[in-house]
Short mmCIF file of C-alpha atoms in Angstrom, two decimals:
data_model
loop_
_atom_site.label_atom_id
_atom_site.label_comp_id
_atom_site.label_asym_id
_atom_site.label_seq_id
_atom_site.Cartn_x
_atom_site.Cartn_y
_atom_site.Cartn_z
CA MET A 1 -94.07 -74.55 -96.35
CA SER A 2 -95.62 -71.19 -94.75
CA SER A 3 -98.39 -71.03 -92.80
CA THR A 4 -100.75 -68.17 -92.28
CA LEU A 5 -103.36 -68.07 -89.16
CA THR A 6 -106.64 -66.28 -89.84
CA THR A 7 -108.04 -63.74 -87.71
CA PRO A 8 -111.17 -65.94 -86.50
CA PHE A 9 -108.54 -68.67 -85.56
CA GLN A 10 -106.35 -66.34 -83.31
CA THR A 11 -109.63 -65.43 -81.65
CA ILE A 12 -110.62 -69.34 -81.36
CA LEU A 13 -107.07 -69.87 -79.80
CA LYS A 14 -107.09 -66.84 -77.59
CA ARG A 15 -110.54 -68.14 -76.06
CA ILE A 16 -108.94 -71.60 -75.46
CA PHE A 17 -105.95 -70.41 -73.82
CA LEU A 18 -107.50 -67.96 -71.41
CA SER A 19 -109.96 -70.76 -70.22
CA SER A 20 -106.85 -72.70 -69.04
CA PRO A 21 -103.84 -70.51 -69.18
CA SER A 22 -101.76 -72.92 -67.02
CA SER A 23 -102.03 -76.07 -68.93
CA SER A 24 -103.15 -75.08 -72.77
CA PHE A 25 -100.09 -74.78 -74.53
CA SER A 26 -98.62 -77.99 -72.74
CA LEU A 27 -101.78 -79.54 -73.93
CA PHE A 28 -101.05 -78.32 -77.58
CA LYS A 29 -97.61 -79.61 -77.43
CA SER A 30 -98.68 -83.04 -76.19
CA HIS A 31 -101.20 -83.18 -79.15
CA TYR A 32 -98.60 -82.59 -81.62
CA SER A 33 -95.70 -84.25 -80.15
CA SER A 34 -95.66 -86.95 -82.86
CA SER A 35 -96.44 -84.61 -85.94
CA SER A 36 -94.26 -82.11 -88.08
CA SER A 37 -95.83 -78.80 -86.61
CA SER A 38 -93.20 -77.67 -84.32
CA SER A 39 -92.73 -74.46 -86.47
CA LEU A 40 -96.48 -74.00 -86.41
CA SER A 41 -96.47 -74.08 -82.49
CA LEU A 42 -93.76 -71.60 -82.44
CA ARG A 43 -96.04 -69.16 -84.55
CA LEU A 44 -99.23 -70.00 -82.22
CA GLN A 45 -96.85 -68.79 -79.47
CA ARG A 46 -96.05 -65.52 -81.11
CA THR A 47 -99.66 -65.06 -82.28
CA LEU A 48 -100.99 -65.43 -78.77
CA SER A 49 -98.55 -62.89 -77.40
CA ALA A 50 -99.39 -60.29 -80.03
CA THR A 51 -102.97 -60.76 -79.41
CA ALA A 52 -103.12 -61.43 -75.51
CA ALA A 53 -104.23 -57.81 -75.10
CA ALA A 54 -106.90 -57.46 -78.00
CA PRO A 55 -110.47 -57.55 -77.15
CA LEU A 56 -112.27 -60.68 -77.88
CA PRO A 57 -115.05 -60.17 -80.86
CA ARG A 58 -118.40 -61.16 -79.66
CA PHE A 59 -119.33 -64.24 -81.42
CA SER A 60 -119.62 -67.97 -80.34
CA LEU A 61 -116.76 -70.31 -80.43
CA TYR A 62 -118.62 -72.98 -82.06
CA SER A 63 -120.40 -70.72 -84.47
CA ARG A 64 -117.12 -69.92 -86.24
CA VAL A 65 -115.09 -73.07 -85.85
CA SER A 66 -115.69 -73.97 -89.29
CA GLN A 67 -114.18 -70.28 -90.55
CA ALA A 68 -110.95 -71.12 -88.45
CA THR A 69 -108.29 -72.37 -91.17
CA LEU A 70 -104.75 -73.28 -91.69
CA SER A 71 -103.26 -72.73 -95.17
CA THR A 72 -101.05 -75.94 -94.60
CA SER A 73 -101.78 -79.58 -95.64
CA SER A 74 -105.00 -81.18 -95.07
CA SER A 75 -103.56 -83.49 -92.55
CA SER A 76 -102.50 -80.38 -90.32
CA SER A 77 -106.14 -78.90 -90.77
CA THR A 78 -107.57 -82.21 -89.73
CA ALA A 79 -105.26 -82.17 -86.51
CA MET A 80 -106.11 -78.72 -85.49
CA GLY A 81 -109.69 -79.31 -85.95
CA ASP A 82 -109.14 -82.23 -83.60
CA PHE A 83 -107.36 -79.76 -81.06
CA VAL A 84 -109.90 -77.24 -81.17
CA ALA A 85 -112.62 -79.99 -80.43
CA ASP A 86 -110.21 -81.69 -77.51
CA ALA A 87 -109.91 -78.13 -76.24
CA ALA A 88 -113.82 -78.04 -75.89
CA MET A 89 -113.95 -81.05 -73.65
CA ASP A 90 -114.80 -80.84 -69.96
CA ALA A 91 -111.76 -79.30 -68.34
CA VAL A 92 -111.33 -82.07 -65.84
CA GLN A 93 -111.40 -84.81 -68.28
CA ARG A 94 -109.08 -82.95 -70.50
CA ARG A 95 -106.55 -82.67 -67.65
CA LEU A 96 -106.88 -86.43 -66.87
CA MET A 97 -106.66 -87.22 -70.72
CA PHE A 98 -103.32 -85.42 -71.11
CA GLU A 99 -101.56 -85.92 -67.71
CA ASP A 100 -102.45 -89.42 -66.57
CA GLU A 101 -99.77 -91.92 -68.29
CA CYS A 102 -101.45 -95.42 -68.59
CA ILE A 103 -99.01 -98.56 -68.34
CA LEU A 104 -98.84 -100.12 -72.02
CA VAL A 105 -98.36 -104.01 -71.83
CA ASP A 106 -98.34 -106.83 -74.28
CA GLU A 107 -101.00 -109.61 -74.54
CA ASN A 108 -99.06 -111.49 -71.89
CA ASP A 109 -99.27 -108.34 -69.59
CA ARG A 110 -95.85 -107.62 -69.78
CA VAL A 111 -94.89 -103.84 -69.19
CA VAL A 112 -93.54 -102.20 -72.65
CA GLY A 113 -93.93 -98.72 -72.07
CA HIS A 114 -96.36 -95.95 -71.18
CA ASP A 115 -98.38 -93.35 -72.88
CA THR A 116 -101.11 -90.53 -72.18
CA LYS A 117 -104.52 -91.69 -71.54
CA TYR A 118 -105.81 -89.79 -74.53
CA ASN A 119 -103.39 -91.54 -77.00
CA CYS A 120 -104.54 -94.89 -75.41
CA HIS A 121 -108.14 -94.17 -75.87
CA LEU A 122 -107.92 -93.08 -79.61
CA MET A 123 -109.25 -95.79 -81.80
CA GLU A 124 -106.98 -94.62 -84.67
CA LYS A 125 -104.00 -95.48 -82.23
CA ILE A 126 -105.54 -98.57 -80.79
CA GLU A 127 -105.60 -99.84 -84.48
CA SER A 128 -102.60 -98.58 -85.80
CA GLU A 129 -100.23 -99.25 -83.04
CA ASN A 130 -102.15 -101.91 -81.06
CA LEU A 131 -101.94 -100.01 -78.10
CA LEU A 132 -102.89 -102.20 -75.07
CA HIS A 133 -103.20 -100.82 -71.67
CA ARG A 134 -103.51 -102.24 -68.14
CA ALA A 135 -106.85 -101.44 -66.43
CA PHE A 136 -108.87 -102.55 -63.36
CA SER A 137 -112.59 -103.19 -62.77
CA VAL A 138 -113.92 -103.14 -58.96
CA PHE A 139 -116.81 -105.13 -57.74
CA LEU A 140 -117.72 -103.90 -54.51
CA PHE A 141 -120.47 -105.82 -52.20
CA ASN A 142 -122.20 -104.66 -49.15
CA SER A 143 -122.81 -107.09 -46.21
CA GLU A 144 -126.09 -108.01 -47.72
CA TYR A 145 -124.22 -109.02 -50.89
CA GLU A 146 -125.66 -106.41 -53.10
CA LEU A 147 -123.44 -105.01 -55.80
CA LEU A 148 -122.74 -101.45 -56.05
CA LEU A 149 -123.32 -100.00 -59.63
CA GLN A 150 -122.33 -96.61 -60.96
CA GLN A 151 -123.73 -94.48 -63.96
CA ARG A 152 -120.57 -92.78 -65.54
CA SER A 153 -120.76 -88.95 -65.74
CA ALA A 154 -122.27 -87.18 -69.06
CA THR A 155 -118.82 -85.42 -69.27
CA LYS A 156 -116.65 -88.81 -69.51
CA VAL A 157 -114.84 -88.77 -72.82
CA THR A 158 -115.49 -92.54 -73.37
CA PHE A 159 -119.05 -94.31 -72.47
CA PRO A 160 -120.65 -91.28 -70.92
CA LEU A 161 -123.85 -92.27 -69.00
CA VAL A 162 -123.51 -95.91 -69.30
CA TRP A 163 -124.15 -98.16 -65.93
CA THR A 164 -121.11 -100.04 -65.11
CA ASN A 165 -119.61 -101.75 -62.05
CA THR A 166 -118.50 -100.22 -58.94
CA CYS A 167 -115.41 -98.68 -60.41
CA CYS A 168 -113.36 -98.70 -63.82
CA SER A 169 -110.19 -97.00 -64.39
CA HIS A 170 -106.13 -97.34 -64.77
CA PRO A 171 -103.22 -97.93 -62.78
CA LEU A 172 -100.89 -95.23 -63.78
CA TYR A 173 -97.22 -95.47 -64.50
CA ARG A 174 -96.00 -94.70 -61.19
CA GLU A 175 -93.93 -96.99 -58.75
CA SER A 176 -96.78 -97.66 -56.55
CA GLU A 177 -98.91 -98.70 -59.25
CA LEU A 178 -96.44 -100.70 -61.20
CA ILE A 179 -95.99 -103.54 -58.42
CA ASP A 180 -96.62 -106.80 -59.98
CA GLU A 181 -96.49 -108.96 -56.86
CA ASN A 182 -99.92 -110.15 -55.93
CA ALA A 183 -101.37 -107.60 -58.24
CA LEU A 184 -100.44 -104.68 -55.61
CA GLY A 185 -99.90 -101.70 -58.05
CA VAL A 186 -103.52 -102.51 -59.49
CA ARG A 187 -104.79 -102.70 -55.88
CA ASN A 188 -103.15 -99.41 -54.78
CA ALA A 189 -104.80 -97.73 -58.05
CA ALA A 190 -108.26 -99.37 -57.08
CA GLN A 191 -107.89 -97.72 -53.72
CA ARG A 192 -107.10 -94.57 -55.08
CA LYS A 193 -109.73 -94.11 -57.66
CA LEU A 194 -112.54 -95.25 -55.22
CA LEU A 195 -111.81 -92.15 -53.31
CA ASP A 196 -111.53 -90.04 -56.61
CA GLU A 197 -114.75 -91.58 -58.19
CA LEU A 198 -117.02 -92.35 -55.43
CA GLY A 199 -115.63 -90.56 -52.35
CA ILE A 200 -114.90 -93.86 -50.54
CA PRO A 201 -112.25 -93.46 -47.91
CA ALA A 202 -108.95 -95.38 -48.33
CA GLU A 203 -109.86 -97.06 -44.72
CA ASP A 204 -112.96 -98.35 -45.87
CA VAL A 205 -111.24 -100.36 -48.76
CA PRO A 206 -107.83 -101.65 -47.38
CA VAL A 207 -105.81 -102.72 -50.45
CA ASP A 208 -105.23 -106.15 -48.41
CA LYS A 209 -109.21 -106.69 -48.88
CA PHE A 210 -109.45 -106.87 -52.41
CA THR A 211 -109.25 -110.42 -54.11
CA PRO A 212 -108.12 -110.54 -57.57
CA LEU A 213 -110.23 -112.92 -59.52
CA GLY A 214 -108.80 -112.91 -63.07
CA ARG A 215 -107.79 -110.85 -66.01
CA MET A 216 -109.55 -110.41 -69.42
CA LEU A 217 -108.51 -108.72 -72.60
CA TYR A 218 -111.01 -107.01 -74.63
CA LYS A 219 -111.34 -104.13 -77.39
CA ALA A 220 -114.73 -101.95 -77.51
CA PRO A 221 -115.01 -98.79 -79.55
CA SER A 222 -116.94 -96.02 -77.63
CA ASP A 223 -117.90 -93.74 -80.86
CA GLY A 224 -115.91 -92.98 -84.10
CA LYS A 225 -113.00 -91.63 -82.11
CA TRP A 226 -112.70 -93.17 -78.76
CA GLY A 227 -112.41 -96.85 -77.56
CA GLU A 228 -110.84 -99.17 -75.04
CA HIS A 229 -108.31 -102.01 -75.54
CA GLU A 230 -107.41 -102.90 -72.00
CA LEU A 231 -106.10 -106.07 -70.16
CA ASP A 232 -108.53 -105.57 -67.21
CA TYR A 233 -107.92 -106.75 -63.72
CA LEU A 234 -111.33 -108.05 -62.11
CA LEU A 235 -111.00 -107.16 -58.30
CA PHE A 236 -113.89 -108.14 -55.69
CA ILE A 237 -114.36 -106.94 -52.25
CA VAL A 238 -117.04 -107.05 -49.43
CA ARG A 239 -117.04 -104.00 -47.31
CA ASP A 240 -119.90 -101.76 -46.06
CA VAL A 241 -118.40 -98.47 -47.04
CA LYS A 242 -119.35 -94.39 -47.08
CA ILE A 243 -120.23 -93.19 -50.40
CA ASN A 244 -120.01 -89.48 -51.63
CA PRO A 245 -119.75 -89.53 -55.64
CA ASN A 246 -117.91 -87.21 -57.70
CA PRO A 247 -120.02 -85.42 -60.22
CA ASP A 248 -117.17 -85.26 -62.44
CA GLU A 249 -117.11 -88.97 -62.58
CA VAL A 250 -120.45 -90.24 -61.77
CA THR A 251 -123.91 -89.32 -62.33
CA ASP A 252 -125.66 -91.99 -60.23
CA VAL A 253 -125.05 -94.89 -58.00
CA LYS A 254 -127.22 -98.16 -56.71
CA TYR A 255 -126.96 -101.37 -55.04
CA VAL A 256 -128.72 -104.27 -56.66
CA ASN A 257 -128.98 -107.81 -55.84
CA GLN A 258 -128.84 -110.74 -58.59
CA GLU A 259 -132.63 -110.57 -59.53
CA GLN A 260 -132.35 -106.38 -59.96
CA LEU A 261 -129.14 -107.01 -62.03
CA LYS A 262 -130.99 -109.47 -64.21
CA GLU A 263 -133.61 -106.89 -64.65
CA LEU A 264 -131.12 -104.24 -65.76
CA LEU A 265 -129.78 -106.66 -68.28
CA ARG A 266 -133.25 -107.24 -69.54
CA LYS A 267 -133.85 -103.37 -69.77
CA ALA A 268 -130.28 -103.04 -71.70
CA ASP A 269 -131.18 -105.80 -74.02
CA THR A 270 -134.54 -104.35 -75.28
CA GLY A 271 -133.41 -100.63 -75.23
CA GLU A 272 -136.05 -99.93 -72.40
CA GLU A 273 -135.58 -96.39 -70.66
CA GLY A 274 -132.48 -95.92 -72.97
CA LEU A 275 -130.45 -97.90 -70.62
CA LYS A 276 -127.13 -98.85 -71.71
CA LEU A 277 -124.06 -101.00 -69.86
CA SER A 278 -120.41 -100.66 -70.43
CA PRO A 279 -118.98 -103.24 -72.94
CA TRP A 280 -116.26 -104.52 -70.17
CA PHE A 281 -119.05 -104.91 -67.36
CA ARG A 282 -121.36 -106.94 -69.81
CA LEU A 283 -118.39 -109.15 -70.78
CA VAL A 284 -117.91 -109.78 -66.93
CA VAL A 285 -121.65 -110.34 -66.32
CA ASP A 286 -121.84 -112.91 -69.26
CA ASN A 287 -118.75 -114.96 -68.53
CA PHE A 288 -118.12 -114.85 -64.89
CA LEU A 289 -120.25 -112.58 -62.34
CA PHE A 290 -122.98 -114.79 -61.44
CA LYS A 291 -120.75 -117.78 -60.55
CA TRP A 292 -118.37 -115.51 -58.70
CA TRP A 293 -121.46 -113.92 -56.85
CA GLU A 294 -121.96 -117.22 -55.34
CA HIS A 295 -118.55 -117.49 -53.87
CA VAL A 296 -118.93 -113.78 -52.60
CA GLU A 297 -122.23 -115.24 -50.53
CA LYS A 298 -120.25 -118.28 -49.22
CA GLY A 299 -116.95 -116.37 -48.36
CA THR A 300 -115.03 -118.42 -50.96
CA LEU A 301 -113.70 -115.91 -53.14
CA ALA A 302 -110.05 -117.14 -53.17
CA GLU A 303 -111.18 -120.72 -54.31
CA ALA A 304 -112.61 -118.95 -57.58
CA ALA A 305 -109.47 -116.96 -58.44
CA ASP A 306 -107.35 -117.62 -61.41
CA MET A 307 -104.77 -115.03 -62.14
CA LYS A 308 -102.74 -117.14 -64.43
CA THR A 309 -105.13 -117.23 -67.54
CA ILE A 310 -105.65 -114.00 -69.50
CA HIS A 311 -109.12 -114.34 -71.10
CA LYS A 312 -109.56 -112.97 -74.44
CA LEU A 313 -113.04 -111.85 -74.94
CA THR A 314 -115.12 -110.06 -77.39
#
């Protein structure tokens, strides 16, 4: 089937590719790796080469997106619309979505493969392929036994601007983060992300100071397109740390005691101040956090650990 690229669409593609010349075509190939659009991608390469020297018309990318069409099947048009929208993501988040490879597991936490962060968070793929990936949630307490919370950045693809526990992310499909023994791979990933997101130096959070307390399996949609389906390791640590939040990841941080957290829960429940909590954080709060907090204060966290059970929560 032949395909014709309209002039406005050429312009849109040129703007996208010029904004990120080193990664845009690999992003496009990744997006279409499971589709039947290989011939289309070759034509796109030729189109970009042919139009690279042409001046850009003076119009807004977003005002003309609706005019950018492909004379192919409706499914190809929909996919191309997704590609344009994805390319408009914050550049940092787009890079992470397509370059990071999450660890796919079954419901017993056995590794079954790997896939991009992008695919692992598409609700369509979560539902149709039952994609489940390994994750972790860090709960960091200071020496006053206050819990460090973060508000996720507005540019985050899933759950932007919600308040959540100290750090929530994924071990990646790499040797150092695939080590199952004593959850060492997950603890290595937690140390990496505490630096990435909050600027906490590795020496402030040694991997042997994390206590894995449990695992939970949950699914949570973020919006119509994105969501989570995770087997989440819950890691606790008590340390006084230096914090330098990364604005690409974190909008705000605060330490809270138990009473202050209960007030945040009340506001979230009533919608006061527009405050929202991440679904995984709320599941931990409702099922485990306050009883585990007592062990934090008593110095008996090891007594609370149960890494054999996988709690399936909704």
